[in-house]
Short mmCIF file of C-alpha atoms in Angstrom, two decimals:
data_model
loop_
_atom_site.label_atom_id
_atom_site.label_comp_id
_atom_site.label_asym_id
_atom_site.label_seq_id
_atom_site.Cartn_x
_atom_site.Cartn_y
_atom_site.Cartn_z
CA UNK A 208 5.06 47.18 8.66
CA UNK A 209 4.85 44.86 11.66
CA UNK A 210 7.59 42.26 10.98
CA UNK A 211 6.40 40.10 13.84
CA UNK A 212 2.87 39.91 12.40
CA UNK A 213 4.25 39.13 8.95
CA UNK A 214 6.27 36.23 10.39
CA UNK A 215 3.21 34.92 12.22
CA UNK A 216 1.18 35.03 9.00
CA UNK A 217 3.97 33.32 7.08
CA UNK A 218 4.25 30.54 9.68
CA UNK A 219 0.47 30.17 9.75
CA UNK A 220 0.45 29.92 5.95
CA UNK A 221 3.16 27.24 5.96
CA UNK A 222 1.31 25.26 8.65
CA UNK A 223 -1.92 25.52 6.67
CA UNK A 224 -0.18 24.24 3.54
CA UNK A 225 1.36 21.35 5.48
CA UNK A 226 -2.03 20.47 6.96
CA UNK A 227 -3.62 20.48 3.51
CA UNK A 228 -0.79 18.38 2.07
CA UNK A 229 -0.96 15.93 5.00
CA UNK A 230 -4.72 15.66 4.67
CA UNK A 231 -4.47 15.16 0.92
CA UNK A 232 -1.74 12.54 1.32
CA UNK A 233 -3.73 10.74 4.02
CA UNK A 234 -6.75 10.63 1.77
CA UNK A 235 -4.63 9.44 -1.14
CA UNK A 236 -3.05 6.72 1.04
CA UNK A 237 -6.42 5.36 2.14
CA UNK A 238 -7.76 5.47 -1.42
CA UNK A 239 -4.65 3.69 -2.76
CA UNK A 240 -4.76 1.16 0.10
CA UNK A 241 -8.46 0.47 -0.52
CA UNK A 242 -7.86 0.08 -4.26
CA UNK A 243 -4.92 -2.27 -3.67
CA UNK A 244 -6.87 -4.29 -1.12
CA UNK A 245 -9.78 -4.70 -3.56
CA UNK A 246 -7.35 -5.79 -6.28
CA UNK A 247 -5.65 -8.29 -3.96
CA UNK A 248 -9.02 -9.50 -2.73
CA UNK A 249 -10.12 -10.18 -6.31
CA UNK A 250 -6.86 -11.94 -7.09
CA UNK A 251 -6.73 -13.84 -3.80
CA UNK A 252 -10.32 -15.05 -4.01
CA UNK A 253 -10.74 -15.72 -7.67
CA UNK A 254 -9.40 -17.57 -10.68
CA UNK A 255 -6.44 -17.19 -13.04
CA UNK A 256 -5.52 -19.44 -15.96
CA UNK A 257 -7.21 -22.55 -14.62
CA UNK A 258 -6.34 -22.00 -10.97
CA UNK A 259 -8.49 -21.16 -7.95
CA UNK A 260 -7.07 -18.87 -5.26
CA UNK A 261 -8.36 -18.71 -1.69
CA UNK A 262 -7.38 -17.29 1.70
CA UNK A 263 -8.77 -16.82 5.23
CA UNK A 264 -8.40 -13.04 5.58
CA UNK A 265 -6.66 -9.82 4.51
CA UNK A 266 -5.53 -7.00 6.84
CA UNK A 267 -4.09 -3.58 5.85
CA UNK A 268 -1.40 -1.43 7.49
CA UNK A 269 1.87 0.43 6.86
CA UNK A 270 0.66 4.05 7.00
CA UNK A 271 2.15 6.51 6.09
CA UNK A 272 5.09 5.36 3.95
CA UNK A 273 3.89 1.96 2.75
CA UNK A 274 0.76 0.01 1.93
CA UNK A 275 1.13 -3.37 3.57
CA UNK A 276 -1.40 -6.17 3.15
CA UNK A 277 -1.18 -9.46 5.04
CA UNK A 278 -2.93 -12.44 3.45
CA UNK A 279 -3.51 -15.37 5.82
CA UNK A 280 -3.59 -19.01 4.71
CA UNK A 281 -3.27 -18.41 0.94
CA UNK A 282 -3.87 -21.42 -1.29
CA UNK A 283 -3.49 -21.94 -5.02
CA UNK A 284 -5.24 -24.97 -6.54
CA UNK A 285 -5.73 -26.17 -10.11
CA UNK A 286 -9.26 -26.83 -11.33
CA UNK A 287 -8.22 -30.26 -12.58
CA UNK A 288 -7.01 -31.11 -9.04
CA UNK A 289 -3.49 -31.82 -10.29
CA UNK A 290 -1.84 -29.19 -8.11
CA UNK A 291 -2.47 -27.57 -4.74
CA UNK A 292 -0.12 -25.12 -3.05
CA UNK A 293 -0.77 -23.69 0.40
CA UNK A 294 1.24 -21.89 3.09
CA UNK A 295 0.78 -19.90 6.31
CA UNK A 296 0.80 -16.23 5.29
CA UNK A 297 2.16 -13.65 2.85
CA UNK A 298 2.75 -9.91 3.18
CA UNK A 299 2.42 -7.70 0.11
CA UNK A 300 4.02 -4.25 0.39
CA UNK A 301 4.18 -1.30 -2.01
CA UNK A 302 4.77 2.45 -1.86
CA UNK A 303 1.77 4.73 -2.40
CA UNK A 304 3.69 6.72 -5.01
CA UNK A 305 4.65 3.63 -7.04
CA UNK A 306 1.79 1.18 -7.52
CA UNK A 307 3.70 -0.93 -10.05
CA UNK A 308 6.41 -2.28 -7.74
CA UNK A 309 5.44 -4.96 -5.21
CA UNK A 310 7.40 -6.69 -2.47
CA UNK A 311 6.04 -10.06 -1.34
CA UNK A 312 7.36 -11.79 1.79
CA UNK A 313 6.22 -15.36 2.38
CA UNK A 314 6.00 -16.97 5.82
CA UNK A 315 5.66 -20.52 7.06
CA UNK A 316 6.29 -23.87 5.40
CA UNK A 317 4.78 -24.56 1.98
CA UNK A 318 2.86 -27.73 1.22
CA UNK A 319 2.53 -28.71 -2.44
CA UNK A 320 0.55 -31.60 -3.90
CA UNK A 321 1.08 -32.51 -7.56
CA UNK A 322 -0.15 -35.26 -9.84
CA UNK A 323 -3.42 -37.03 -10.51
CA UNK A 324 -5.83 -37.99 -7.69
CA UNK A 325 -4.65 -41.60 -8.16
CA UNK A 326 -0.94 -40.71 -8.03
CA UNK A 327 -0.31 -37.63 -5.87
CA UNK A 328 3.13 -36.51 -4.79
CA UNK A 329 3.50 -34.28 -1.76
CA UNK A 330 6.33 -31.79 -1.27
CA UNK A 331 7.24 -29.59 1.68
CA UNK A 332 9.25 -26.40 1.19
CA UNK A 333 10.80 -24.49 4.06
CA UNK A 334 12.87 -21.30 3.84
CA UNK A 335 14.04 -18.94 6.58
CA UNK A 336 13.85 -16.01 4.16
CA UNK A 337 11.59 -15.82 1.11
CA UNK A 338 11.08 -12.45 -0.63
CA UNK A 339 9.85 -11.64 -4.14
CA UNK A 340 10.07 -8.15 -5.67
CA UNK A 341 8.00 -7.68 -8.82
CA UNK A 342 7.45 -4.81 -11.25
CA UNK A 343 4.45 -4.48 -13.57
CA UNK A 344 4.33 -2.84 -16.99
CA UNK A 345 1.82 -0.17 -18.03
CA UNK A 346 -0.68 -2.88 -18.96
CA UNK A 347 -0.59 -4.42 -15.48
CA UNK A 348 1.33 -7.56 -16.50
CA UNK A 349 4.54 -8.80 -14.92
CA UNK A 350 7.60 -7.08 -16.41
CA UNK A 351 10.43 -8.24 -14.14
CA UNK A 352 10.92 -9.95 -10.79
CA UNK A 353 13.60 -10.90 -8.30
CA UNK A 354 13.32 -13.89 -5.94
CA UNK A 355 15.61 -14.24 -2.92
CA UNK A 356 15.60 -17.36 -0.74
CA UNK A 357 17.86 -18.41 2.13
CA UNK A 358 18.20 -21.78 3.87
CA UNK A 359 15.82 -23.44 1.43
CA UNK A 360 14.93 -27.10 2.00
CA UNK A 361 12.62 -29.20 -0.21
CA UNK A 362 11.46 -32.67 0.79
CA UNK A 363 9.17 -35.18 -0.87
CA UNK A 364 6.75 -37.18 1.24
CA UNK A 365 7.67 -37.49 4.90
CA UNK A 366 11.42 -36.97 4.76
CA UNK A 367 12.96 -37.69 1.34
CA UNK A 368 15.13 -34.66 0.61
CA UNK A 369 14.92 -33.30 -2.93
CA UNK A 370 17.33 -30.41 -2.47
CA UNK A 371 18.70 -27.95 0.05
CA UNK A 372 20.16 -24.56 -0.94
CA UNK A 373 21.98 -22.13 1.34
CA UNK A 374 21.07 -19.08 -0.78
CA UNK A 375 19.25 -18.63 -4.06
CA UNK A 376 18.62 -15.52 -6.13
CA UNK A 377 16.58 -15.62 -9.32
CA UNK A 378 15.95 -12.65 -11.63
CA UNK A 379 13.29 -12.73 -14.34
CA UNK A 380 12.47 -10.43 -17.24
CA UNK A 381 9.27 -11.16 -19.18
CA UNK A 382 9.04 -10.26 -22.86
CA UNK A 383 6.26 -7.81 -23.72
CA UNK A 384 5.90 -9.01 -27.31
CA UNK A 385 6.59 -12.75 -27.17
CA UNK A 386 4.81 -14.55 -30.00
CA UNK A 387 3.39 -18.05 -29.97
CA UNK A 388 6.36 -19.39 -31.93
CA UNK A 389 8.99 -21.56 -30.27
CA UNK A 390 11.80 -19.36 -31.67
CA UNK A 391 10.69 -16.26 -29.75
CA UNK A 392 12.00 -15.63 -26.23
CA UNK A 393 9.27 -15.39 -23.61
CA UNK A 394 11.47 -15.13 -20.53
CA UNK A 395 15.05 -14.25 -19.59
CA UNK A 396 16.50 -15.50 -16.30
CA UNK A 397 19.65 -15.23 -14.25
CA UNK A 398 20.33 -17.60 -11.38
CA UNK A 399 22.82 -17.56 -8.51
CA UNK A 400 22.95 -20.27 -5.83
CA UNK A 401 25.37 -21.51 -3.19
CA UNK A 402 25.69 -24.90 -1.45
CA UNK A 403 23.14 -26.74 -3.59
CA UNK A 404 22.57 -30.28 -2.26
CA UNK A 405 21.24 -32.74 -4.85
CA UNK A 406 20.77 -36.08 -3.09
CA UNK A 407 18.65 -37.50 -5.92
CA UNK A 408 21.60 -37.38 -8.31
CA UNK A 409 23.64 -40.55 -8.64
CA UNK A 410 26.87 -38.55 -8.54
CA UNK A 411 29.46 -40.30 -6.40
CA UNK A 412 32.54 -39.21 -8.37
CA UNK A 413 31.85 -35.50 -7.86
CA UNK A 414 29.63 -35.60 -4.80
CA UNK A 415 26.04 -34.50 -4.37
CA UNK A 416 26.60 -30.81 -3.74
CA UNK A 417 27.34 -27.86 -5.97
CA UNK A 418 29.36 -25.30 -4.02
CA UNK A 419 28.14 -22.57 -6.32
CA UNK A 420 26.00 -22.27 -9.44
CA UNK A 421 25.50 -19.20 -11.61
CA UNK A 422 23.67 -19.08 -14.93
CA UNK A 423 21.99 -16.85 -17.48
CA UNK A 424 19.17 -18.40 -19.51
CA UNK A 425 16.62 -17.50 -22.16
CA UNK A 426 13.36 -19.46 -22.56
CA UNK A 427 12.22 -19.86 -26.19
CA UNK A 428 8.51 -20.56 -26.45
CA UNK A 429 6.16 -20.13 -23.52
CA UNK A 430 5.01 -22.46 -20.73
CA UNK A 431 1.63 -21.53 -19.29
CA UNK A 432 1.82 -23.81 -16.25
CA UNK A 433 4.52 -25.93 -14.67
CA UNK A 434 2.76 -29.27 -14.86
CA UNK A 435 3.50 -32.37 -16.92
CA UNK A 436 1.00 -31.64 -19.71
CA UNK A 437 2.07 -28.00 -20.20
CA UNK A 438 5.79 -28.74 -20.09
CA UNK A 439 5.36 -31.65 -22.51
CA UNK A 440 3.36 -29.43 -24.89
CA UNK A 441 6.17 -26.85 -24.78
CA UNK A 442 8.66 -29.62 -25.58
CA UNK A 443 6.62 -31.01 -28.49
CA UNK A 444 6.25 -27.52 -29.98
CA UNK A 445 10.03 -27.20 -30.09
CA UNK A 446 10.60 -25.13 -26.97
CA UNK A 447 14.19 -24.84 -25.79
CA UNK A 448 16.23 -23.15 -23.10
CA UNK A 449 19.29 -21.24 -24.24
CA UNK A 450 22.14 -21.31 -21.74
CA UNK A 451 23.85 -18.00 -22.38
CA UNK A 452 26.44 -18.62 -19.68
CA UNK A 453 27.00 -20.97 -16.78
CA UNK A 454 29.59 -21.36 -14.04
CA UNK A 455 29.48 -24.25 -11.56
CA UNK A 456 31.84 -25.50 -8.89
CA UNK A 457 31.11 -29.20 -8.45
CA UNK A 458 33.54 -31.31 -6.52
CA UNK A 459 37.01 -30.81 -8.00
CA UNK A 460 35.58 -29.30 -11.18
CA UNK A 461 35.19 -25.66 -12.13
CA UNK A 462 32.87 -25.74 -15.18
CA UNK A 463 31.92 -22.84 -17.46
CA UNK A 464 29.58 -23.60 -20.32
CA UNK A 465 27.24 -22.29 -23.03
CA UNK A 466 24.73 -24.14 -25.20
CA UNK A 467 21.13 -25.29 -25.55
CA UNK A 468 18.88 -27.39 -23.31
CA UNK A 469 15.59 -29.18 -23.99
CA UNK A 470 13.64 -32.24 -22.79
CA UNK A 471 13.27 -35.73 -24.25
CA UNK A 472 10.01 -37.66 -24.59
CA UNK A 473 10.34 -38.81 -20.95
CA UNK A 474 10.86 -35.18 -19.84
CA UNK A 475 14.50 -35.82 -18.97
CA UNK A 476 17.07 -33.11 -19.68
CA UNK A 477 18.67 -32.95 -23.11
CA UNK A 478 21.69 -30.69 -23.45
CA UNK A 479 24.37 -29.86 -25.98
CA UNK A 480 26.91 -27.60 -24.32
CA UNK A 481 30.50 -26.55 -24.80
CA UNK A 482 32.35 -26.50 -21.48
CA UNK A 483 35.64 -25.05 -20.30
CA UNK A 484 36.77 -27.16 -17.36
CA UNK A 485 39.41 -26.78 -14.70
CA UNK A 486 40.21 -29.53 -12.19
CA UNK A 487 39.83 -32.50 -14.55
CA UNK A 488 42.98 -34.17 -13.19
CA UNK A 489 41.62 -33.92 -9.64
CA UNK A 490 38.30 -35.39 -10.85
CA UNK A 491 40.15 -38.38 -12.31
CA UNK A 492 41.89 -38.84 -8.96
CA UNK A 493 38.45 -38.99 -7.35
CA UNK A 494 37.23 -41.59 -9.83
CA UNK A 495 40.33 -43.69 -9.14
CA UNK A 496 39.94 -43.42 -5.34
CA UNK A 497 36.37 -44.72 -5.62
CA UNK A 498 37.51 -47.65 -7.73
CA UNK A 499 35.44 -46.51 -10.71
CA UNK A 500 38.47 -46.44 -13.00
CA UNK A 501 41.84 -48.17 -12.75
CA UNK A 502 45.07 -46.46 -11.83
CA UNK A 503 46.29 -47.01 -15.39
CA UNK A 504 43.18 -45.37 -16.86
CA UNK A 505 43.47 -42.43 -14.46
CA UNK A 506 47.14 -41.90 -15.29
CA UNK A 507 46.53 -42.22 -19.02
CA UNK A 508 43.58 -39.84 -18.79
CA UNK A 509 45.56 -37.21 -16.90
CA UNK A 510 48.38 -37.35 -19.47
CA UNK A 511 46.07 -37.34 -22.52
CA UNK A 512 43.81 -34.57 -21.25
CA UNK A 513 46.79 -32.57 -20.07
CA UNK A 514 48.19 -32.62 -23.61
CA UNK A 515 45.03 -31.14 -25.17
CA UNK A 516 44.23 -28.73 -22.34
CA UNK A 517 45.23 -25.09 -22.68
CA UNK A 518 47.74 -23.95 -20.09
CA UNK A 519 46.61 -20.92 -18.08
CA UNK A 520 48.39 -17.61 -18.16
CA UNK A 521 47.40 -16.53 -14.66
CA UNK A 522 48.75 -19.43 -12.63
CA UNK A 523 45.42 -21.27 -12.35
CA UNK A 524 44.74 -24.84 -13.47
CA UNK A 525 44.85 -25.65 -17.21
CA UNK A 526 41.59 -25.40 -19.16
CA UNK A 527 40.04 -28.34 -21.01
CA UNK A 528 37.38 -27.54 -23.63
CA UNK A 529 35.01 -30.50 -24.13
CA UNK A 530 31.36 -31.20 -24.98
CA UNK A 531 29.04 -31.46 -21.97
CA UNK A 532 25.86 -33.33 -22.88
CA UNK A 533 22.71 -34.69 -21.30
CA UNK A 534 20.99 -37.62 -23.00
CA UNK A 535 19.21 -40.85 -22.13
CA UNK A 536 18.88 -39.80 -18.50
CA UNK A 537 22.61 -39.19 -17.99
CA UNK A 538 25.00 -36.24 -17.75
CA UNK A 539 28.21 -36.78 -19.76
CA UNK A 540 31.52 -34.98 -19.88
CA UNK A 541 32.77 -36.11 -23.28
CA UNK A 542 32.32 -39.92 -23.06
CA UNK A 543 32.44 -39.94 -19.24
CA UNK A 544 29.11 -40.29 -17.45
CA UNK A 545 29.03 -37.97 -14.43
CA UNK A 546 25.51 -38.38 -13.04
CA UNK A 547 22.04 -39.78 -13.56
CA UNK A 548 19.39 -37.19 -14.50
CA UNK A 549 15.81 -38.14 -13.56
CA UNK A 550 12.63 -36.99 -15.30
CA UNK A 551 11.14 -33.70 -14.14
CA UNK A 552 7.86 -35.54 -13.51
CA UNK A 553 8.36 -39.13 -12.41
#
């Protein structure tokens, strides 16, 4: 037997197999890319749940390891003209072997118009990094998603700042069998944010920035659209938001809380929470330095709260357990009003 000829045949066979596999994969990639592009084209030039979607063009790339579609000038607008959302471009990316996991990167500033034609509010959203990773279930509906934003800045009108956030991560898990009832969870969320500026809050004692905010929430009842009518309908049907856990560093305070949130008839936050708080003595010092309470009241408060607070066992500040509530447009720590809470839709 000619070993050299056998080796040549073996190599030729391997090359032939690789060529066939490469050709098959190339064909599969183009078929998957064409199918995805048609799907995106239908979604990006169509209608969903009362909204019209438009764009100025779609281009495809990413061969061989990804399918990458760039959508230029996407715009989402409500049929009732109460909302319009447009931005520069978005890139949708997925792997040919997993057509249920999508990565969406968004580019350029966002311009949002909300309200009636007679009373329109304009918002501008800018972020240096904006990426969404989404997974679909077997029925093609959203199953879970992760949103990551950095250097986020939201302004209303020409220059009125609504918020600025150094980094924000949001994780969502959508229930597959949520019913119409307000007692059934439709969405679970976890949130993590750093350096959250809230200039609209009247919050002089603690400042207008949260150094960090982390929370786990469960939405009971479903909200079809984030507009005034849909949110109010969710409220009237008894929809609530369960706060499974929360940790916030706000001024001198380190707050950890659990409880339930809802909205009042003016769409202002309602909350009944139980909070474990560290730094209450330092917060009283801040109130005294601003002249909001007298030195006597601050001293009395520090002594009284110190008596009911639990001393720590690890050398940290003592822990005070108190109700944290939101009502009548205010945020209260026990009887102490911390901040003004505006309506979601003014």
